[in-house]
């Protein structure tokens, strides 16, 4: 089996072997991913899901490491021998930790293979240009390069960023090229899902827009990325929410904290109305949550952060309710930092935010970049952008006013 995918600096094979295959429901298998506290040398890999409906198999996400190819192929093979004829690949998002094994679908032995991708996620799956473009967009709000933490390996860019943004940018560009080298994400053979082709599914007073795939709905929630999808199985009431329910949100400048807050309210209501009996997402794992808690020396804010999946309507509603409050608190704490300072730059608001005693803000601060990809500066800039906060340039400084 040829591997042409992602090769990180250090290969955590021994750690990966602890990943499990979990039967989430009668028709959904989860291939558990990987999280470490060393983002650059042991990058995360998402949970991958295989969903079955009649003669169709839907593969959601493919992970970072070649290690998972065997597990994915084994599950796809089991379904093929059991009568499945059509294979569809979809992604919760175009980020590297969800797409690096996309070409595995070409090795699965299915005659009918499709890869469906929302049009708004096309710029995201163009990994190198997406990362560089995201940083470029942030320069309208602050100099993101000089905010790289002063620890190995990010200090190289942080120090350079203090002298020259242009030089820091070219350093970042070389690192990104190295990080994404050789990833075959098959973007060139994706069938594009247009926004005007979305259908609406209503559940009581909750309405989702998305694309139907067999009996499943790919819910376009646009939270963690512009084309972010969550996947719903109405038969067994399973909801897989990708990175919409992820503590590091908003992870990118083009993530939307506002949409995260709004969608969590909708997801909670959806569960309260009795439509969700099993809930999990792209990085939820009792094993890796425990490892992170030990590495960062924290207790989860809510016990459901540390489970493989929430079970029963009440637990599922509580999971979404937790994230609704978490995201709302992050926004509130950023805005109140600006109110207290009256006028401030992004780095000044970051410092103020990091002094907050709110448990949610403290949790966000604890999950510090570069050990995990949780960036407070990106979140602050995101809140400024999405709330249209006035800004002006004073020489090098970009100052925001309450
Ligand atoms: Fe992810």
Short mmCIF file of C-alpha atoms and ligand atoms in Angstrom, two decimals:
data_model
loop_
_atom_site.label_atom_id
_atom_site.label_comp_id
_atom_site.label_asym_id
_atom_site.label_seq_id
_atom_site.Cartn_x
_atom_site.Cartn_y
_atom_site.Cartn_z
CA UNK A 1 0.00 0.00 0.00
CA UNK A 2 1.79 3.12 -1.22
CA UNK A 3 1.86 5.97 1.22
CA UNK A 4 2.13 9.42 -0.24
CA UNK A 5 0.58 11.32 2.63
CA UNK A 6 1.64 13.40 5.54
CA UNK A 7 4.93 12.65 7.28
CA UNK A 8 5.29 14.62 10.50
CA UNK A 9 8.60 15.40 12.15
CA UNK A 10 8.26 12.58 14.61
CA UNK A 11 6.06 9.63 14.03
CA UNK A 12 4.01 8.63 17.09
CA UNK A 13 3.36 5.04 16.00
CA UNK A 14 3.48 3.65 19.52
CA UNK A 15 0.85 6.17 20.68
CA UNK A 16 -1.36 5.54 17.66
CA UNK A 17 -1.58 1.84 18.46
CA UNK A 18 -3.77 2.75 21.41
CA UNK A 19 -6.47 4.10 19.09
CA UNK A 20 -9.66 2.05 19.08
CA UNK A 21 -12.38 1.03 16.64
CA UNK A 22 -15.75 1.84 18.24
CA UNK A 23 -19.22 0.84 17.07
CA UNK A 24 -21.09 4.08 17.74
CA UNK A 25 -24.45 2.72 16.51
CA UNK A 26 -25.60 -0.25 14.38
CA UNK A 27 -24.56 1.53 11.16
CA UNK A 28 -21.71 3.79 12.29
CA UNK A 29 -18.11 2.83 13.09
CA UNK A 30 -15.63 5.27 14.57
CA UNK A 31 -11.91 4.88 13.93
CA UNK A 32 -10.50 6.79 16.86
CA UNK A 33 -7.91 9.47 16.07
CA UNK A 34 -5.06 10.96 18.01
CA UNK A 35 -4.26 14.07 20.05
CA UNK A 36 -1.01 15.00 21.72
CA UNK A 37 0.31 18.07 23.51
CA UNK A 38 2.96 18.54 20.81
CA UNK A 39 1.18 20.02 17.79
CA UNK A 40 4.19 20.50 15.50
CA UNK A 41 5.99 17.19 16.02
CA UNK A 42 3.02 14.95 16.79
CA UNK A 43 0.10 16.66 15.01
CA UNK A 44 -3.48 15.62 15.77
CA UNK A 45 -5.44 13.16 13.65
CA UNK A 46 -9.24 13.25 13.65
CA UNK A 47 -11.68 10.46 14.44
CA UNK A 48 -12.86 8.98 11.13
CA UNK A 49 -16.39 7.64 10.73
CA UNK A 50 -17.83 5.02 8.39
CA UNK A 51 -21.62 5.23 7.96
CA UNK A 52 -23.70 2.59 6.15
CA UNK A 53 -27.04 3.01 4.40
CA UNK A 54 -28.21 0.19 2.11
CA UNK A 55 -25.63 -0.35 -0.60
CA UNK A 56 -23.87 2.94 0.19
CA UNK A 57 -20.97 3.56 2.54
CA UNK A 58 -20.19 7.11 3.60
CA UNK A 59 -16.64 7.75 4.84
CA UNK A 60 -16.36 10.95 6.87
CA UNK A 61 -12.77 12.28 7.19
CA UNK A 62 -9.55 10.32 6.73
CA UNK A 63 -7.05 11.51 9.36
CA UNK A 64 -3.42 12.54 9.33
CA UNK A 65 -1.26 9.44 9.67
CA UNK A 66 -0.80 6.50 7.26
CA UNK A 67 -1.43 4.28 10.28
CA UNK A 68 -5.19 4.81 9.86
CA UNK A 69 -5.31 3.68 6.23
CA UNK A 70 -5.30 0.01 7.22
CA UNK A 71 -8.11 0.52 9.75
CA UNK A 72 -10.22 2.53 7.28
CA UNK A 73 -9.67 -0.05 4.52
CA UNK A 74 -10.58 -2.92 6.87
CA UNK A 75 -13.93 -1.33 7.75
CA UNK A 76 -14.67 -0.43 4.10
CA UNK A 77 -13.74 -3.98 3.07
CA UNK A 78 -16.09 -5.50 5.65
CA UNK A 79 -18.97 -3.46 4.19
CA UNK A 80 -18.03 -4.37 0.60
CA UNK A 81 -18.09 -8.07 1.41
CA UNK A 82 -21.43 -7.44 3.09
CA UNK A 83 -22.99 -6.05 -0.14
CA UNK A 84 -22.06 -2.35 -0.19
CA UNK A 85 -21.43 -1.15 -3.73
CA UNK A 86 -21.03 2.62 -3.57
CA UNK A 87 -18.43 4.57 -1.59
CA UNK A 88 -18.82 8.28 -0.86
CA UNK A 89 -16.16 10.39 0.85
CA UNK A 90 -17.17 13.59 2.60
CA UNK A 91 -15.27 15.80 5.04
CA UNK A 92 -16.30 17.71 8.09
CA UNK A 93 -13.73 20.28 6.88
CA UNK A 94 -10.70 20.70 4.64
CA UNK A 95 -8.04 20.95 7.39
CA UNK A 96 -4.97 18.70 7.16
CA UNK A 97 -5.84 16.46 10.12
CA UNK A 98 -9.07 15.42 8.33
CA UNK A 99 -7.91 15.02 4.72
CA UNK A 100 -4.41 13.56 4.50
CA UNK A 101 -5.53 10.00 3.68
CA UNK A 102 -8.29 11.01 1.23
CA UNK A 103 -6.70 8.94 -1.53
CA UNK A 104 -7.43 5.79 0.49
CA UNK A 105 -10.83 5.67 -1.29
CA UNK A 106 -9.01 4.75 -4.50
CA UNK A 107 -7.62 1.63 -2.83
CA UNK A 108 -10.87 0.38 -1.30
CA UNK A 109 -11.96 -1.79 -4.26
CA UNK A 110 -15.33 -0.07 -4.83
CA UNK A 111 -16.44 0.39 -8.45
CA UNK A 112 -18.47 3.50 -7.68
CA UNK A 113 -16.41 6.07 -5.75
CA UNK A 114 -17.35 9.73 -5.23
CA UNK A 115 -15.86 12.58 -3.24
CA UNK A 116 -18.34 15.37 -2.40
CA UNK A 117 -17.10 18.75 -1.18
CA UNK A 118 -19.00 22.00 -0.50
CA UNK A 119 -17.89 24.84 -2.77
CA UNK A 120 -17.18 27.09 0.22
CA UNK A 121 -14.63 24.58 1.55
CA UNK A 122 -12.54 24.58 -1.65
CA UNK A 123 -10.27 27.44 -0.50
CA UNK A 124 -9.76 25.63 2.85
CA UNK A 125 -8.66 22.29 1.41
CA UNK A 126 -6.02 24.19 -0.59
CA UNK A 127 -3.97 23.76 2.59
CA UNK A 128 -0.92 25.94 1.92
CA UNK A 129 -2.77 28.90 0.43
CA UNK A 130 -5.45 28.67 3.10
CA UNK A 131 -2.97 28.96 5.99
CA UNK A 132 -1.01 31.75 4.33
CA UNK A 133 -4.21 33.59 3.36
CA UNK A 134 -5.60 33.28 6.89
CA UNK A 135 -2.46 34.94 8.32
CA UNK A 136 -2.52 37.63 5.62
CA UNK A 137 -6.15 38.48 6.49
CA UNK A 138 -5.17 38.83 10.17
CA UNK A 139 -2.58 41.52 9.37
CA UNK A 140 -5.52 43.94 8.99
CA UNK A 141 -6.08 43.48 12.74
CA UNK A 142 -2.59 42.94 14.21
CA UNK A 143 0.79 41.49 13.34
CA UNK A 144 0.09 37.75 13.87
CA UNK A 145 3.70 36.71 13.27
CA UNK A 146 5.12 38.47 16.32
CA UNK A 147 2.51 36.74 18.51
CA UNK A 148 3.99 33.29 17.88
CA UNK A 149 4.92 31.99 21.36
CA UNK A 150 8.54 32.35 22.46
CA UNK A 151 9.10 28.62 22.84
CA UNK A 152 10.50 26.03 20.47
CA UNK A 153 9.69 25.79 17.57
CA UNK A 154 7.40 28.82 17.16
CA UNK A 155 9.92 31.28 18.67
CA UNK A 156 11.81 31.33 15.36
CA UNK A 157 8.81 32.94 13.65
CA UNK A 158 7.89 35.03 16.73
CA UNK A 159 11.39 36.54 16.99
CA UNK A 160 11.60 37.18 13.26
CA UNK A 161 8.11 38.71 13.35
CA UNK A 162 9.36 41.34 15.77
CA UNK A 163 11.92 42.49 13.22
CA UNK A 164 10.19 41.93 9.89
CA UNK A 165 6.69 40.65 9.14
CA UNK A 166 7.80 39.90 5.57
CA UNK A 167 10.66 37.69 6.70
CA UNK A 168 8.45 35.93 9.28
CA UNK A 169 5.90 35.31 6.57
CA UNK A 170 8.45 33.66 4.31
CA UNK A 171 9.65 31.47 7.21
CA UNK A 172 6.06 30.45 7.90
CA UNK A 173 5.56 29.75 4.23
CA UNK A 174 8.52 27.30 4.19
CA UNK A 175 7.24 25.57 7.37
CA UNK A 176 3.77 25.18 5.85
CA UNK A 177 5.19 23.74 2.62
CA UNK A 178 7.08 21.19 4.73
CA UNK A 179 4.05 20.39 6.92
CA UNK A 180 1.72 19.77 3.97
CA UNK A 181 4.23 18.17 1.59
CA UNK A 182 2.88 15.20 -0.31
CA UNK A 183 -0.70 15.26 0.98
CA UNK A 184 -3.02 13.81 -1.69
CA UNK A 185 -6.36 15.29 -0.71
CA UNK A 186 -7.99 14.59 -4.10
CA UNK A 187 -9.44 18.13 -4.26
CA UNK A 188 -9.02 18.02 -8.04
CA UNK A 189 -11.50 15.15 -8.37
CA UNK A 190 -14.09 16.40 -5.87
CA UNK A 191 -17.69 16.88 -7.02
CA UNK A 192 -18.68 20.32 -5.84
CA UNK A 193 -21.78 20.79 -3.68
CA UNK A 194 -23.23 24.21 -4.42
CA UNK A 195 -24.85 26.31 -1.70
CA UNK A 196 -28.00 26.74 -3.79
CA UNK A 197 -28.37 22.93 -3.89
CA UNK A 198 -28.76 22.67 -0.12
CA UNK A 199 -32.01 21.24 1.19
CA UNK A 200 -33.76 22.18 4.43
CA UNK A 201 -34.63 19.66 7.10
CA UNK A 202 -36.92 20.86 9.88
CA UNK A 203 -37.18 19.30 13.35
CA UNK A 204 -39.82 21.13 15.39
CA UNK A 205 -38.60 24.73 15.41
CA UNK A 206 -35.04 23.72 14.47
CA UNK A 207 -34.08 23.96 10.81
CA UNK A 208 -30.81 22.82 9.24
CA UNK A 209 -29.55 23.38 5.72
CA UNK A 210 -27.35 20.80 4.10
CA UNK A 211 -26.95 18.07 1.54
CA UNK A 212 -28.63 14.64 1.64
CA UNK A 213 -26.38 11.60 1.27
CA UNK A 214 -28.47 8.44 1.37
CA UNK A 215 -30.54 8.67 4.55
CA UNK A 216 -28.00 11.01 6.20
CA UNK A 217 -27.94 14.80 6.23
CA UNK A 218 -24.62 16.63 5.92
CA UNK A 219 -25.57 19.69 7.99
CA UNK A 220 -23.83 22.85 6.78
CA UNK A 221 -23.10 24.58 10.10
CA UNK A 222 -20.17 26.82 8.92
CA UNK A 223 -18.64 26.92 12.41
CA UNK A 224 -15.01 25.78 12.52
CA UNK A 225 -14.55 26.49 8.79
CA UNK A 226 -16.78 28.11 6.14
CA UNK A 227 -17.88 24.76 4.71
CA UNK A 228 -17.85 22.80 7.98
CA UNK A 229 -20.29 19.88 8.04
CA UNK A 230 -21.89 17.85 10.81
CA UNK A 231 -23.51 14.52 9.94
CA UNK A 232 -26.92 13.37 11.13
CA UNK A 233 -28.45 9.90 11.00
CA UNK A 234 -32.23 10.29 11.53
CA UNK A 235 -32.80 6.52 11.87
CA UNK A 236 -30.61 5.97 14.92
CA UNK A 237 -30.56 9.63 16.00
CA UNK A 238 -26.78 9.95 15.87
CA UNK A 239 -25.19 13.37 15.41
CA UNK A 240 -21.49 13.68 14.50
CA UNK A 241 -20.43 17.29 14.86
CA UNK A 242 -16.85 17.31 13.54
CA UNK A 243 -14.91 20.27 14.93
CA UNK A 244 -18.05 22.36 15.63
CA UNK A 245 -17.74 21.09 19.21
CA UNK A 246 -14.07 21.71 19.84
CA UNK A 247 -12.50 23.61 22.72
CA UNK A 248 -9.91 25.36 20.53
CA UNK A 249 -12.54 27.23 18.48
CA UNK A 250 -12.29 29.67 16.81
CA UNK A 251 -9.17 27.93 15.53
CA UNK A 252 -8.69 30.03 12.40
CA UNK A 253 -9.43 33.60 11.44
CA UNK A 254 -12.07 32.27 9.03
CA UNK A 255 -13.68 30.12 11.75
CA UNK A 256 -16.77 31.84 13.17
CA UNK A 257 -17.21 32.12 16.93
CA UNK A 258 -20.56 33.85 16.33
CA UNK A 259 -21.79 30.89 14.28
CA UNK A 260 -20.41 28.46 16.89
CA UNK A 261 -22.55 30.15 19.56
CA UNK A 262 -25.63 30.25 17.35
CA UNK A 263 -25.27 26.65 16.16
CA UNK A 264 -24.69 25.26 19.66
CA UNK A 265 -28.04 26.77 20.66
CA UNK A 266 -29.64 25.05 17.70
CA UNK A 267 -27.88 21.72 18.40
CA UNK A 268 -28.95 21.88 22.08
CA UNK A 269 -32.56 22.54 21.12
CA UNK A 270 -32.38 19.72 18.52
CA UNK A 271 -31.31 17.32 21.30
CA UNK A 272 -33.85 18.69 23.79
CA UNK A 273 -36.60 17.95 21.27
CA UNK A 274 -35.54 14.29 21.29
CA UNK A 275 -33.74 14.04 17.95
CA UNK A 276 -30.29 13.11 19.26
CA UNK A 277 -29.56 9.93 21.22
CA UNK A 278 -25.83 9.61 20.49
CA UNK A 279 -23.45 12.53 20.05
CA UNK A 280 -19.75 12.60 19.36
CA UNK A 281 -17.34 14.53 17.16
CA UNK A 282 -14.02 14.54 15.35
CA UNK A 283 -11.72 14.73 18.38
CA UNK A 284 -13.81 13.43 21.29
CA UNK A 285 -12.04 10.55 23.03
CA UNK A 286 -11.89 9.40 26.62
CA UNK A 287 -8.27 8.24 26.14
CA UNK A 288 -6.84 11.41 24.63
CA UNK A 289 -8.92 13.73 26.84
CA UNK A 290 -7.34 12.05 29.85
CA UNK A 291 -3.84 12.35 28.35
CA UNK A 292 -4.36 16.06 27.68
CA UNK A 293 -5.74 16.68 31.17
CA UNK A 294 -2.63 15.08 32.64
CA UNK A 295 -0.24 16.91 30.27
CA UNK A 296 -1.80 20.32 30.95
CA UNK A 297 -2.71 19.57 34.57
CA UNK A 298 -6.37 20.55 34.41
CA UNK A 299 -9.79 19.12 35.15
CA UNK A 300 -12.39 19.31 32.38
CA UNK A 301 -14.96 22.08 32.96
CA UNK A 302 -17.69 19.56 32.17
CA UNK A 303 -17.38 15.75 32.52
CA UNK A 304 -18.82 15.26 29.02
CA UNK A 305 -15.65 16.78 27.57
CA UNK A 306 -13.88 13.56 28.51
CA UNK A 307 -16.21 10.88 27.09
CA UNK A 308 -16.12 8.98 23.80
CA UNK A 309 -19.74 9.88 23.12
CA UNK A 310 -22.77 11.33 24.90
CA UNK A 311 -25.70 8.94 25.23
CA UNK A 312 -29.38 9.76 25.66
CA UNK A 313 -31.17 13.00 24.89
CA UNK A 314 -30.32 14.70 28.19
CA UNK A 315 -26.59 14.02 27.93
CA UNK A 316 -26.48 15.11 24.29
CA UNK A 317 -28.32 18.36 25.12
CA UNK A 318 -25.91 18.91 28.02
CA UNK A 319 -22.90 18.49 25.71
CA UNK A 320 -24.19 21.13 23.28
CA UNK A 321 -25.30 23.32 26.20
CA UNK A 322 -21.76 23.19 27.58
CA UNK A 323 -20.27 24.34 24.27
CA UNK A 324 -22.95 27.03 23.90
CA UNK A 325 -21.95 28.48 27.27
CA UNK A 326 -18.22 27.97 26.62
CA UNK A 327 -18.23 29.85 23.29
CA UNK A 328 -20.52 32.59 24.65
CA UNK A 329 -18.20 33.05 27.66
CA UNK A 330 -15.13 33.37 25.40
CA UNK A 331 -16.82 36.15 23.41
CA UNK A 332 -18.07 37.84 26.58
CA UNK A 333 -14.61 37.80 28.17
CA UNK A 334 -12.97 39.27 25.04
CA UNK A 335 -15.56 42.04 24.84
CA UNK A 336 -15.28 42.85 28.53
CA UNK A 337 -11.47 42.97 28.22
CA UNK A 338 -11.92 45.66 25.56
CA UNK A 339 -14.51 47.49 27.66
CA UNK A 340 -12.13 47.61 30.64
CA UNK A 341 -9.20 48.79 28.50
CA UNK A 342 -11.44 51.16 26.47
CA UNK A 343 -8.83 51.25 23.69
CA UNK A 344 -6.51 48.34 22.98
CA UNK A 345 -4.56 46.37 20.41
CA UNK A 346 -5.13 42.65 19.91
CA UNK A 347 -2.04 41.68 22.00
CA UNK A 348 -3.21 44.00 24.82
CA UNK A 349 -6.65 42.34 24.83
CA UNK A 350 -4.97 38.92 24.84
CA UNK A 351 -3.05 39.86 27.97
CA UNK A 352 -6.23 41.12 29.64
CA UNK A 353 -8.15 37.97 28.61
CA UNK A 354 -5.42 35.77 30.03
CA UNK A 355 -5.96 37.41 33.43
CA UNK A 356 -9.66 36.49 33.44
CA UNK A 357 -10.97 34.34 36.29
CA UNK A 358 -13.85 32.96 34.22
CA UNK A 359 -13.40 29.14 34.14
CA UNK A 360 -14.04 29.00 30.39
CA UNK A 361 -11.48 31.71 29.65
CA UNK A 362 -9.00 30.00 31.95
CA UNK A 363 -9.54 26.71 30.14
CA UNK A 364 -8.95 28.39 26.75
CA UNK A 365 -5.78 29.98 28.12
CA UNK A 366 -4.56 26.67 29.58
CA UNK A 367 -4.77 24.99 26.17
CA UNK A 368 -1.85 27.10 25.02
CA UNK A 369 -0.44 27.23 21.51
CA UNK A 370 1.93 25.78 20.30
CA UNK A 371 1.34 22.59 22.36
CA UNK A 372 -2.20 22.49 20.92
CA UNK A 373 -3.50 24.74 18.13
CA UNK A 374 -5.51 27.02 20.43
CA UNK A 375 -4.61 30.65 19.70
CA UNK A 376 -6.07 33.36 21.91
CA UNK A 377 -4.81 36.12 19.58
CA UNK A 378 -6.72 34.62 16.65
CA UNK A 379 -9.85 34.40 18.80
CA UNK A 380 -9.58 38.06 19.88
CA UNK A 381 -9.11 39.20 16.26
CA UNK A 382 -12.02 36.97 15.24
CA UNK A 383 -14.31 38.62 17.80
CA UNK A 384 -13.19 42.10 16.65
CA UNK A 385 -13.90 41.21 13.02
CA UNK A 386 -17.25 39.53 13.56
CA UNK A 387 -18.57 42.29 15.81
CA UNK A 388 -17.40 45.10 13.52
CA UNK A 389 -15.37 46.79 16.28
CA UNK A 390 -13.91 50.13 15.11
CA UNK A 391 -10.18 50.23 14.59
CA UNK A 392 -7.54 52.74 13.56
CA UNK A 393 -3.85 52.59 12.77
CA UNK A 394 -1.37 54.43 14.96
CA UNK A 395 1.96 53.73 13.28
CA UNK A 396 2.63 50.02 13.86
CA UNK A 397 -0.30 49.69 16.28
CA UNK A 398 -3.85 48.82 15.25
CA UNK A 399 -6.07 50.14 18.04
CA UNK A 400 -9.64 49.00 18.71
CA UNK A 401 -12.18 51.15 20.59
CA UNK A 402 -14.89 49.89 22.92
FE1 LIG B 1 -9.64 18.79 13.52
#
